[in-house]
mmCIF file of C-alpha atoms and ligand atoms in Angstrom:
data_model
loop_
_atom_site.group_PDB
_atom_site.id
_atom_site.type_symbol
_atom_site.label_atom_id
_atom_site.label_comp_id
_atom_site.label_asym_id
_atom_site.label_seq_id
_atom_site.Cartn_x
_atom_site.Cartn_y
_atom_site.Cartn_z
ATOM 1 C CA MET A 1 -55.423 -184.864 63.543
ATOM 2 C CA SER A 2 -55.316 -187.964 61.025
ATOM 3 C CA ALA A 3 -52.764 -190.356 60.748
ATOM 4 C CA GLU A 4 -50.183 -188.330 58.959
ATOM 5 C CA GLY A 5 -50.342 -185.717 60.915
ATOM 6 C CA GLY A 6 -52.994 -183.469 59.041
ATOM 7 C CA ALA A 7 -56.222 -181.991 59.593
ATOM 8 C CA THR A 8 -59.365 -183.569 59.318
ATOM 9 C CA LEU A 9 -61.687 -182.315 57.079
ATOM 10 C CA GLU A 10 -63.993 -181.260 59.905
ATOM 11 C CA GLN A 11 -61.009 -179.140 61.140
ATOM 12 C CA VAL A 12 -60.464 -177.471 57.471
ATOM 13 C CA VAL A 13 -64.206 -176.720 57.776
ATOM 14 C CA THR A 14 -64.231 -175.244 61.185
ATOM 15 C CA ALA A 15 -61.511 -173.000 60.590
ATOM 16 C CA LEU A 16 -63.011 -171.723 57.017
ATOM 17 C CA CYS A 17 -66.235 -170.871 58.764
ATOM 18 C CA GLU A 18 -64.442 -169.188 61.635
ATOM 19 C CA HIS A 19 -62.818 -166.680 59.513
ATOM 20 C CA GLU A 20 -64.226 -163.565 57.398
ATOM 21 C CA SER A 21 -61.189 -162.901 55.292
ATOM 22 C CA PHE A 22 -58.692 -164.974 52.680
ATOM 23 C CA VAL A 23 -56.057 -164.764 50.757
ATOM 24 C CA MET A 24 -55.701 -167.603 48.027
ATOM 25 C CA VAL A 25 -52.134 -168.333 47.250
ATOM 26 C CA SER A 26 -50.687 -170.226 44.295
ATOM 27 C CA HIS A 27 -47.158 -171.274 43.402
ATOM 28 C CA VAL A 28 -44.909 -169.478 41.105
ATOM 29 C CA LYS A 29 -44.831 -170.696 37.701
ATOM 30 C CA PRO A 30 -48.688 -171.301 38.080
ATOM 31 C CA ASP A 31 -50.496 -174.047 36.073
ATOM 32 C CA GLY A 32 -54.133 -174.983 35.812
ATOM 33 C CA ASP A 33 -54.032 -176.578 39.107
ATOM 34 C CA THR A 34 -52.157 -174.267 41.732
ATOM 35 C CA LEU A 35 -54.524 -171.610 40.306
ATOM 36 C CA GLY A 36 -58.123 -173.426 39.540
ATOM 37 C CA ALA A 37 -57.686 -174.874 43.232
ATOM 38 C CA GLY A 38 -57.784 -171.802 44.828
ATOM 39 C CA LEU A 39 -60.037 -169.938 42.541
ATOM 40 C CA ALA A 40 -62.301 -172.887 42.999
ATOM 41 C CA LEU A 41 -62.377 -172.472 47.095
ATOM 42 C CA GLY A 42 -62.303 -168.356 46.565
ATOM 43 C CA LEU A 43 -65.674 -168.559 44.505
ATOM 44 C CA GLY A 44 -67.222 -171.004 47.283
ATOM 45 C CA LEU A 45 -66.473 -169.014 50.140
ATOM 46 C CA LYS A 46 -67.685 -165.756 48.193
ATOM 47 C CA GLN A 47 -71.073 -167.809 48.221
ATOM 48 C CA LEU A 48 -70.652 -167.819 51.811
ATOM 49 C CA GLY A 49 -70.268 -164.116 52.130
ATOM 50 C CA LYS A 50 -66.725 -164.071 52.303
ATOM 51 C CA ARG A 51 -63.839 -161.775 51.373
ATOM 52 C CA VAL A 52 -61.351 -163.390 49.073
ATOM 53 C CA ALA A 53 -58.118 -162.144 47.477
ATOM 54 C CA TYR A 54 -56.169 -164.193 45.321
ATOM 55 C CA PHE A 55 -52.143 -163.992 45.483
ATOM 56 C CA GLN A 56 -49.974 -165.212 42.881
ATOM 57 C CA GLN A 57 -46.098 -163.708 42.197
ATOM 58 C CA ASP A 58 -46.115 -164.400 38.764
ATOM 59 C CA PRO A 59 -48.783 -163.191 35.968
ATOM 60 C CA VAL A 60 -51.380 -165.536 35.412
ATOM 61 C CA PRO A 61 -50.523 -167.684 32.206
ATOM 62 C CA ARG A 62 -51.833 -166.381 29.207
ATOM 63 C CA ASN A 63 -53.515 -170.054 28.625
ATOM 64 C CA LEU A 64 -55.274 -170.013 32.080
ATOM 65 C CA ARG A 65 -56.802 -166.356 31.485
ATOM 66 C CA PHE A 66 -60.351 -167.837 30.533
ATOM 67 C CA LEU A 67 -60.539 -168.986 34.386
ATOM 68 C CA PRO A 68 -63.269 -167.083 36.255
ATOM 69 C CA ASP A 69 -62.126 -164.616 38.758
ATOM 70 C CA ALA A 70 -58.530 -164.716 36.995
ATOM 71 C CA GLY A 71 -58.924 -160.958 36.532
ATOM 72 C CA ALA A 72 -58.869 -160.674 40.390
ATOM 73 C CA VAL A 73 -54.996 -162.624 41.156
ATOM 74 C CA ARG A 74 -52.796 -159.782 42.452
ATOM 75 C CA ARG A 75 -48.827 -159.794 43.270
ATOM 76 C CA GLU A 76 -49.867 -156.759 45.922
ATOM 77 C CA PHE A 77 -52.833 -155.768 47.896
ATOM 78 C CA GLY A 78 -53.171 -152.915 50.424
ATOM 79 C CA THR A 79 -53.827 -153.747 54.104
ATOM 80 C CA LEU A 80 -55.670 -156.946 54.861
ATOM 81 C CA PRO A 81 -58.104 -157.281 57.640
ATOM 82 C CA GLU A 82 -56.093 -158.696 61.157
ATOM 83 C CA ARG A 83 -57.814 -162.074 61.079
ATOM 84 C CA THR A 84 -56.940 -162.786 57.404
ATOM 85 C CA MET A 85 -56.595 -166.624 57.022
ATOM 86 C CA PHE A 86 -53.944 -167.535 53.905
ATOM 87 C CA CYS A 87 -54.516 -171.107 51.991
ATOM 88 C CA PHE A 88 -52.090 -172.605 49.848
ATOM 89 C CA PHE A 89 -52.638 -174.688 46.561
ATOM 90 C CA ASP A 90 -50.379 -177.722 44.803
ATOM 91 C CA MET A 91 -47.267 -176.560 46.474
ATOM 92 C CA SER A 92 -45.191 -178.674 48.780
ATOM 93 C CA ASP A 93 -43.232 -176.252 50.796
ATOM 94 C CA VAL A 94 -44.439 -172.469 51.617
ATOM 95 C CA ALA A 95 -41.047 -171.039 49.515
ATOM 96 C CA ARG A 96 -42.852 -172.154 46.206
ATOM 97 C CA ALA A 97 -45.406 -169.641 47.042
ATOM 98 C CA GLY A 98 -42.270 -166.906 46.170
ATOM 99 C CA PRO A 99 -40.211 -164.330 47.841
ATOM 100 C CA PHE A 100 -43.266 -161.488 47.502
ATOM 101 C CA LEU A 101 -45.692 -163.397 49.584
ATOM 102 C CA PRO A 102 -47.198 -160.686 51.900
ATOM 103 C CA PRO A 103 -46.581 -161.915 55.540
ATOM 104 C CA PHE A 104 -49.234 -163.705 57.256
ATOM 105 C CA ASP A 105 -50.566 -165.351 60.337
ATOM 106 C CA PRO A 106 -48.840 -168.854 60.335
ATOM 107 C CA ALA A 107 -51.464 -169.512 63.060
ATOM 108 C CA ARG A 108 -54.341 -168.861 60.430
ATOM 109 C CA SER A 109 -52.872 -170.871 57.599
ATOM 110 C CA LEU A 110 -54.253 -173.653 55.512
ATOM 111 C CA ASN A 111 -52.059 -175.970 53.021
ATOM 112 C CA VAL A 112 -54.331 -177.659 50.591
ATOM 113 C CA ASP A 113 -52.329 -180.170 48.191
ATOM 114 C CA HIS A 114 -51.432 -183.670 46.713
ATOM 115 C CA HIS A 115 -47.434 -183.445 46.284
ATOM 116 C CA LEU A 116 -45.773 -186.312 48.016
ATOM 117 C CA GLY A 117 -43.311 -185.405 50.591
ATOM 118 C CA ASN A 118 -45.742 -181.999 51.467
ATOM 119 C CA THR A 119 -43.385 -180.451 54.230
ATOM 120 C CA ARG A 120 -46.568 -179.858 56.321
ATOM 121 C CA PHE A 121 -45.817 -176.025 56.857
ATOM 122 C CA ALA A 122 -49.477 -174.450 57.856
ATOM 123 C CA ALA A 123 -51.427 -174.602 60.830
ATOM 124 C CA LEU A 124 -53.710 -176.794 59.064
ATOM 125 C CA ASN A 125 -52.521 -179.691 56.309
ATOM 126 C CA TYR A 126 -55.184 -181.238 54.348
ATOM 127 C CA ILE A 127 -52.814 -183.113 52.045
ATOM 128 C CA LEU A 128 -54.529 -186.069 50.014
ATOM 129 C CA GLU A 129 -51.628 -187.645 48.055
ATOM 130 C CA THR A 130 -53.861 -190.323 46.158
ATOM 131 C CA GLU A 131 -55.548 -187.015 44.600
ATOM 132 C CA ALA A 132 -55.116 -186.575 40.954
ATOM 133 C CA SER A 133 -55.346 -182.724 41.507
ATOM 134 C CA THR A 134 -55.193 -180.149 44.390
ATOM 135 C CA GLY A 135 -58.873 -179.047 42.729
ATOM 136 C CA THR A 136 -60.743 -182.488 43.300
ATOM 137 C CA VAL A 137 -58.984 -181.784 47.481
ATOM 138 C CA VAL A 138 -60.594 -178.491 47.362
ATOM 139 C CA LEU A 139 -63.986 -180.689 45.726
ATOM 140 C CA ARG A 140 -64.011 -182.291 48.755
ATOM 141 C CA ILE A 141 -63.830 -179.268 50.981
ATOM 142 C CA LEU A 142 -66.427 -177.389 48.790
ATOM 143 C CA GLN A 143 -68.887 -180.422 49.629
ATOM 144 C CA ALA A 144 -68.347 -180.589 53.175
ATOM 145 C CA LEU A 145 -68.720 -176.897 53.288
ATOM 146 C CA GLY A 146 -72.057 -177.534 51.628
ATOM 147 C CA THR A 147 -71.669 -174.805 49.151
ATOM 148 C CA ALA A 148 -73.258 -174.949 45.519
ATOM 149 C CA MET A 149 -71.301 -176.288 42.413
ATOM 150 C CA THR A 150 -71.760 -173.540 40.277
ATOM 151 C CA PRO A 151 -70.557 -173.848 36.470
ATOM 152 C CA GLN A 152 -67.693 -171.488 37.400
ATOM 153 C CA ILE A 153 -66.436 -173.574 40.409
ATOM 154 C CA ALA A 154 -66.617 -176.955 37.734
ATOM 155 C CA GLU A 155 -64.760 -175.063 34.985
ATOM 156 C CA CYS A 156 -62.206 -174.474 37.497
ATOM 157 C CA ILE A 157 -61.922 -178.128 39.094
ATOM 158 C CA LEU A 158 -62.278 -179.432 35.879
ATOM 159 C CA THR A 159 -59.354 -177.544 34.517
ATOM 160 C CA THR A 160 -57.309 -178.575 37.947
ATOM 161 C CA VAL A 161 -57.478 -182.327 36.440
ATOM 162 C CA MET A 162 -57.139 -182.110 33.107
ATOM 163 C CA THR A 163 -54.180 -179.915 33.944
ATOM 164 C CA ASP A 164 -52.705 -182.639 36.113
ATOM 165 C CA THR A 165 -53.825 -185.576 34.216
ATOM 166 C CA GLY A 166 -52.583 -184.212 31.078
ATOM 167 C CA ALA A 167 -55.866 -184.034 29.472
ATOM 168 C CA PHE A 168 -56.941 -187.717 31.122
ATOM 169 C CA MET A 169 -53.572 -189.182 29.764
ATOM 170 C CA HIS A 170 -51.763 -189.406 32.521
ATOM 171 C CA SER A 171 -51.649 -192.621 35.130
ATOM 172 C CA ASN A 172 -53.451 -191.078 37.927
ATOM 173 C CA THR A 173 -56.651 -190.722 35.555
ATOM 174 C CA THR A 174 -58.538 -193.445 37.626
ATOM 175 C CA PRO A 175 -62.377 -194.200 37.101
ATOM 176 C CA ASP A 176 -63.000 -191.924 40.129
ATOM 177 C CA VAL A 177 -61.411 -189.088 38.000
ATOM 178 C CA LEU A 178 -63.486 -189.498 35.366
ATOM 179 C CA ARG A 179 -66.620 -190.091 37.110
ATOM 180 C CA THR A 180 -65.629 -187.003 39.046
ATOM 181 C CA SER A 181 -65.219 -184.756 35.882
ATOM 182 C CA ALA A 182 -68.539 -186.391 34.482
ATOM 183 C CA ARG A 183 -70.417 -184.744 36.809
ATOM 184 C CA LEU A 184 -68.152 -181.640 36.903
ATOM 185 C CA MET A 185 -69.354 -181.362 33.132
ATOM 186 C CA GLU A 186 -72.984 -181.965 33.819
ATOM 187 C CA ALA A 187 -72.549 -178.848 36.383
ATOM 188 C CA GLY A 188 -71.564 -176.942 33.515
ATOM 189 C CA ALA A 189 -67.966 -176.970 33.174
ATOM 190 C CA ASP A 190 -66.728 -176.445 29.451
ATOM 191 C CA LYS A 191 -64.189 -179.473 28.422
ATOM 192 C CA GLU A 192 -64.169 -178.260 25.214
ATOM 193 C CA ARG A 193 -63.430 -174.582 25.904
ATOM 194 C CA ILE A 194 -60.435 -176.309 28.600
ATOM 195 C CA THR A 195 -59.131 -178.333 26.487
ATOM 196 C CA ARG A 196 -58.806 -175.544 23.354
ATOM 197 C CA GLU A 197 -57.771 -172.706 25.872
ATOM 198 C CA ILE A 198 -55.225 -175.043 27.544
ATOM 199 C CA PHE A 199 -53.668 -177.454 24.929
ATOM 200 C CA ALA A 200 -54.915 -176.307 21.512
ATOM 201 C CA ASN A 201 -53.858 -172.731 21.611
ATOM 202 C CA LYS A 202 -50.105 -172.690 21.133
ATOM 203 C CA ARG A 203 -48.629 -169.797 20.215
ATOM 204 C CA PHE A 204 -46.622 -170.332 16.865
ATOM 205 C CA SER A 205 -43.187 -168.829 18.807
ATOM 206 C CA ALA A 206 -43.629 -172.035 20.991
ATOM 207 C CA GLN A 207 -43.799 -174.508 18.382
ATOM 208 C CA ARG A 208 -40.878 -173.132 16.154
ATOM 209 C CA LEU A 209 -39.027 -173.442 20.067
ATOM 210 C CA MET A 210 -40.352 -177.185 20.347
ATOM 211 C CA GLY A 211 -38.702 -177.630 17.110
ATOM 212 C CA GLU A 212 -35.308 -176.110 18.122
ATOM 213 C CA ALA A 213 -35.308 -177.961 21.727
ATOM 214 C CA LEU A 214 -36.141 -181.263 20.112
ATOM 215 C CA ALA A 215 -33.322 -180.989 17.324
ATOM 216 C CA ARG A 216 -30.935 -180.409 20.269
ATOM 217 C CA MET A 217 -32.697 -183.350 22.211
ATOM 218 C CA ARG A 218 -29.865 -186.355 23.352
ATOM 219 C CA PHE A 219 -31.389 -189.756 24.243
ATOM 220 C CA ASP A 220 -29.101 -192.260 26.287
ATOM 221 C CA GLN A 221 -30.520 -195.368 25.171
ATOM 222 C CA GLU A 222 -29.119 -197.607 27.980
ATOM 223 C CA ALA A 223 -29.997 -195.876 30.846
ATOM 224 C CA GLY A 224 -33.245 -194.697 29.235
ATOM 225 C CA VAL A 225 -32.881 -191.082 29.722
ATOM 226 C CA VAL A 226 -33.767 -188.360 27.128
ATOM 227 C CA TRP A 227 -33.082 -184.455 27.735
ATOM 228 C CA THR A 228 -32.869 -181.227 26.193
ATOM 229 C CA ALA A 229 -31.963 -177.843 27.120
ATOM 230 C CA VAL A 230 -33.300 -174.285 26.106
ATOM 231 C CA ASP A 231 -31.555 -171.011 27.154
ATOM 232 C CA ALA A 232 -32.157 -167.362 26.820
ATOM 233 C CA GLN A 233 -30.797 -167.123 23.328
ATOM 234 C CA MET A 234 -33.063 -169.772 21.821
ATOM 235 C CA LEU A 235 -36.192 -168.074 23.212
ATOM 236 C CA ALA A 236 -34.941 -164.955 21.651
ATOM 237 C CA GLN A 237 -34.481 -166.496 18.327
ATOM 238 C CA CYS A 238 -37.936 -167.543 18.656
ATOM 239 C CA GLU A 239 -39.447 -164.488 20.000
ATOM 240 C CA ALA A 240 -40.690 -167.006 22.584
ATOM 241 C CA ASP A 241 -40.812 -166.601 26.150
ATOM 242 C CA ALA A 242 -40.644 -168.670 29.555
ATOM 243 C CA GLU A 243 -44.256 -169.886 29.192
ATOM 244 C CA ASP A 244 -43.444 -171.413 25.806
ATOM 245 C CA THR A 245 -41.267 -173.860 27.324
ATOM 246 C CA GLU A 246 -44.144 -175.515 29.225
ATOM 247 C CA ASP A 247 -45.009 -178.893 26.482
ATOM 248 C CA ILE A 248 -41.348 -179.883 25.754
ATOM 249 C CA VAL A 249 -40.854 -182.087 28.424
ATOM 250 C CA GLN A 250 -43.627 -184.190 27.666
ATOM 251 C CA GLN A 251 -42.775 -184.562 23.952
ATOM 252 C CA LEU A 252 -39.498 -185.907 25.538
ATOM 253 C CA ARG A 253 -40.985 -188.843 27.691
ATOM 254 C CA VAL A 254 -43.533 -190.068 24.643
ATOM 255 C CA ILE A 255 -40.365 -191.181 22.795
ATOM 256 C CA ASP A 256 -40.111 -195.085 22.636
ATOM 257 C CA GLY A 257 -37.635 -196.448 25.186
ATOM 258 C CA CYS A 258 -37.650 -193.327 27.648
ATOM 259 C CA LYS A 259 -37.763 -193.680 31.219
ATOM 260 C CA VAL A 260 -36.865 -190.113 32.296
ATOM 261 C CA ALA A 261 -37.123 -187.054 30.424
ATOM 262 C CA VAL A 262 -35.317 -183.786 31.306
ATOM 263 C CA LEU A 263 -35.747 -180.431 30.423
ATOM 264 C CA PHE A 264 -33.227 -177.632 31.346
ATOM 265 C CA LYS A 265 -34.303 -174.198 31.110
ATOM 266 C CA ALA A 266 -31.141 -171.427 31.465
ATOM 267 C CA VAL A 267 -33.232 -168.698 30.706
ATOM 268 C CA GLU A 268 -32.597 -166.551 33.967
ATOM 269 C CA PRO A 269 -29.108 -165.892 34.596
ATOM 270 C CA GLY A 270 -27.029 -167.662 37.391
ATOM 271 C CA GLU A 271 -29.993 -170.512 37.635
ATOM 272 C CA VAL A 272 -31.347 -173.424 35.692
ATOM 273 C CA ARG A 273 -34.792 -174.464 36.152
ATOM 274 C CA VAL A 274 -35.326 -178.537 35.638
ATOM 275 C CA SER A 275 -38.066 -180.459 34.967
ATOM 276 C CA LEU A 276 -38.433 -184.222 35.027
ATOM 277 C CA ARG A 277 -41.043 -186.383 34.018
ATOM 278 C CA SER A 278 -41.000 -190.535 34.306
ATOM 279 C CA ASN A 279 -42.591 -193.185 32.627
ATOM 280 C CA GLY A 280 -43.680 -194.913 35.887
ATOM 281 C CA GLU A 281 -40.048 -196.736 36.665
ATOM 282 C CA VAL A 282 -37.955 -193.867 38.586
ATOM 283 C CA ASN A 283 -39.434 -191.683 41.036
ATOM 284 C CA VAL A 284 -38.499 -188.367 39.774
ATOM 285 C CA GLN A 285 -39.471 -186.814 43.096
ATOM 286 C CA CYS A 286 -36.613 -188.471 44.702
ATOM 287 C CA VAL A 287 -34.284 -187.242 41.694
ATOM 288 C CA ALA A 288 -35.659 -183.534 42.474
ATOM 289 C CA ALA A 289 -35.220 -183.718 45.930
ATOM 290 C CA HIS A 290 -31.271 -184.168 45.645
ATOM 291 C CA LEU A 291 -31.328 -180.569 44.506
ATOM 292 C CA GLY A 292 -33.888 -179.348 46.970
ATOM 293 C CA GLY A 293 -36.728 -179.603 44.617
ATOM 294 C CA GLY A 294 -40.025 -181.530 44.568
ATOM 295 C CA GLY A 295 -43.286 -182.609 43.073
ATOM 296 C CA HIS A 296 -44.861 -186.087 42.431
ATOM 297 C CA PHE A 297 -43.470 -189.612 41.303
ATOM 298 C CA ARG A 298 -43.990 -189.220 37.682
ATOM 299 C CA ALA A 299 -43.372 -185.494 37.553
ATOM 300 C CA ALA A 300 -40.991 -183.271 39.401
ATOM 301 C CA GLY A 301 -38.608 -180.013 39.196
ATOM 302 C CA CYS A 302 -35.966 -178.075 40.931
ATOM 303 C CA THR A 303 -33.653 -174.882 40.550
ATOM 304 C CA PHE A 304 -30.121 -175.208 40.199
ATOM 305 C CA GLU A 305 -27.702 -172.161 40.960
ATOM 306 C CA GLY A 306 -24.951 -171.987 38.468
ATOM 307 C CA ALA A 307 -24.737 -172.866 34.347
ATOM 308 C CA LEU A 308 -26.454 -175.279 32.415
ATOM 309 C CA ASP A 309 -23.001 -177.787 32.660
ATOM 310 C CA GLY A 310 -23.334 -177.570 36.112
ATOM 311 C CA ALA A 311 -27.001 -178.377 36.400
ATOM 312 C CA VAL A 312 -26.647 -181.242 33.717
ATOM 313 C CA THR A 313 -23.746 -182.770 35.816
ATOM 314 C CA ALA A 314 -25.815 -182.793 39.236
ATOM 315 C CA ILE A 315 -28.893 -184.264 37.565
ATOM 316 C CA ALA A 316 -26.704 -187.236 36.225
ATOM 317 C CA GLU A 317 -25.253 -187.267 39.662
ATOM 318 C CA ALA A 318 -28.906 -187.458 41.174
ATOM 319 C CA LEU A 319 -30.042 -189.855 38.803
ATOM 320 C CA ARG A 320 -26.998 -192.176 39.440
ATOM 321 C CA ALA A 321 -28.345 -192.097 43.331
ATOM 322 C CA GLU A 322 -31.890 -193.242 42.192
ATOM 323 C CA GLY A 323 -30.002 -196.288 40.018
ATOM 324 C CA VAL A 324 -30.485 -194.734 36.885
ATOM 325 C CA ALA A 325 -26.779 -194.935 35.254
ATOM 326 C CA ALA A 326 -27.004 -191.830 32.573
ATOM 327 C CA LYS A 327 -24.362 -190.836 30.653
ATOM 328 C CA MET A 328 -25.055 -187.117 30.096
ATOM 329 C CA PRO A 329 -21.973 -185.671 28.618
ATOM 330 C CA ALA A 330 -22.315 -182.657 26.077
ATOM 331 C CA VAL A 331 -24.892 -180.219 26.662
ATOM 332 C CA PRO A 332 -26.994 -179.928 23.721
ATOM 333 C CA VAL A 333 -27.567 -175.929 22.868
HETATM 334 P P1 5GP B 401 -42.646 -178.812 36.233
HETATM 335 O O1 5GP B 401 -41.817 -179.474 35.528
HETATM 336 O O2 5GP B 401 -43.894 -178.812 35.338
HETATM 337 O O3 5GP B 401 -42.382 -177.156 36.815
HETATM 338 O O4 5GP B 401 -42.970 -179.032 37.555
HETATM 339 C C1 5GP B 401 -43.404 -180.524 37.551
HETATM 340 C C2 5GP B 401 -44.119 -180.756 39.119
HETATM 341 O O5 5GP B 401 -42.949 -180.682 39.928
HETATM 342 C C3 5GP B 401 -44.847 -180.084 39.400
HETATM 343 O O6 5GP B 401 -46.054 -180.948 40.345
HETATM 344 C C4 5GP B 401 -44.419 -178.776 40.496
HETATM 345 O O7 5GP B 401 -45.354 -178.304 41.623
HETATM 346 C C5 5GP B 401 -43.394 -179.589 40.801
HETATM 347 N N1 5GP B 401 -42.059 -178.821 41.250
HETATM 348 C C6 5GP B 401 -41.713 -178.294 40.170
HETATM 349 N N2 5GP B 401 -40.675 -177.329 40.847
HETATM 350 C C7 5GP B 401 -40.284 -177.728 42.065
HETATM 351 C C8 5GP B 401 -39.603 -177.152 43.377
HETATM 352 O O8 5GP B 401 -38.493 -176.377 42.476
HETATM 353 N N3 5GP B 401 -40.065 -177.772 44.285
HETATM 354 C C9 5GP B 401 -40.800 -178.503 44.411
HETATM 355 N N4 5GP B 401 -40.689 -178.671 45.582
HETATM 356 N N5 5GP B 401 -41.613 -179.003 43.651
HETATM 357 C C10 5GP B 401 -41.369 -178.570 42.449
HETATM 358 MN MN1 MN B 402 -50.918 -180.488 41.314
#
């Protein structure tokens, strides 16, 4: 065991070599990191002749369907071999896999992640908090396994990096990340294609929804908090769906003077999904943790059970507890 109570790379490699059947698990509301990381390790294990299935509760988002093996992702499968190992990617808690996760043997589980505050829920926990994406944690595992870096694997891993660095704009874009990305491009990852598929492929309805959300946003300039909300009615008006909300919070964060951006999504009855982004002063992972959520210093989320008004009040309280005296009165929808 390493210092933080995690597994060593050698232990991870030994466990992967000892098993023949795997299920790669990505989190609900999947992004390019959780999915790309699982696909990359899955493709590597297939090279070694292993049997690999991919579980994801939600459908593959439109902008990730170009990924190799994305068509093999399932919500349900038939009977799995008895000694199947479940591998979890990019989730600080197993609950992030969703309630439809098939039963698995906890003794045969691997948790690969880079989140702060990972609950280390698996038998083997390989958590590197300094990595820009879970995909680059997988890259270390693949290198230790000695699998070939194919263009397909490279494309999956570059997708994880571009997702979690906001296409190389976020502060986690270190010289190492750029060097790794260059090597992935040399191995055949098509950066143009990833950019086009993930970042320049917006539906008309998504941009209409963006307009509606920006028209309703509020700014507490003193506290540096920008927030807005979308609800089911707004989605219906724009002929948009929950996937079309993805980029809104980033557009709040880029506003001059914004320290914390908050998007409230009241799309499902009885719950509000909250997305938080920080410019680096405030740790939004701590803010989300007050409501049972988590994430990273600069990007976090949580789910509030109740109505929009209650969610806004709860986030304002959580922000105050973290030293941000935000006045967040009116719900803008
Ligand atoms: P997003 O706002 O894009 O949904 O999520 C931002 C970050 O916070 C991601 O790294 C995501 O994994 C994490 N996150 C979002 N929602 C939750 C949650 O409910 N619980 C935990 N633990 N992490 C979350
Ligand atoms: Mn990630």
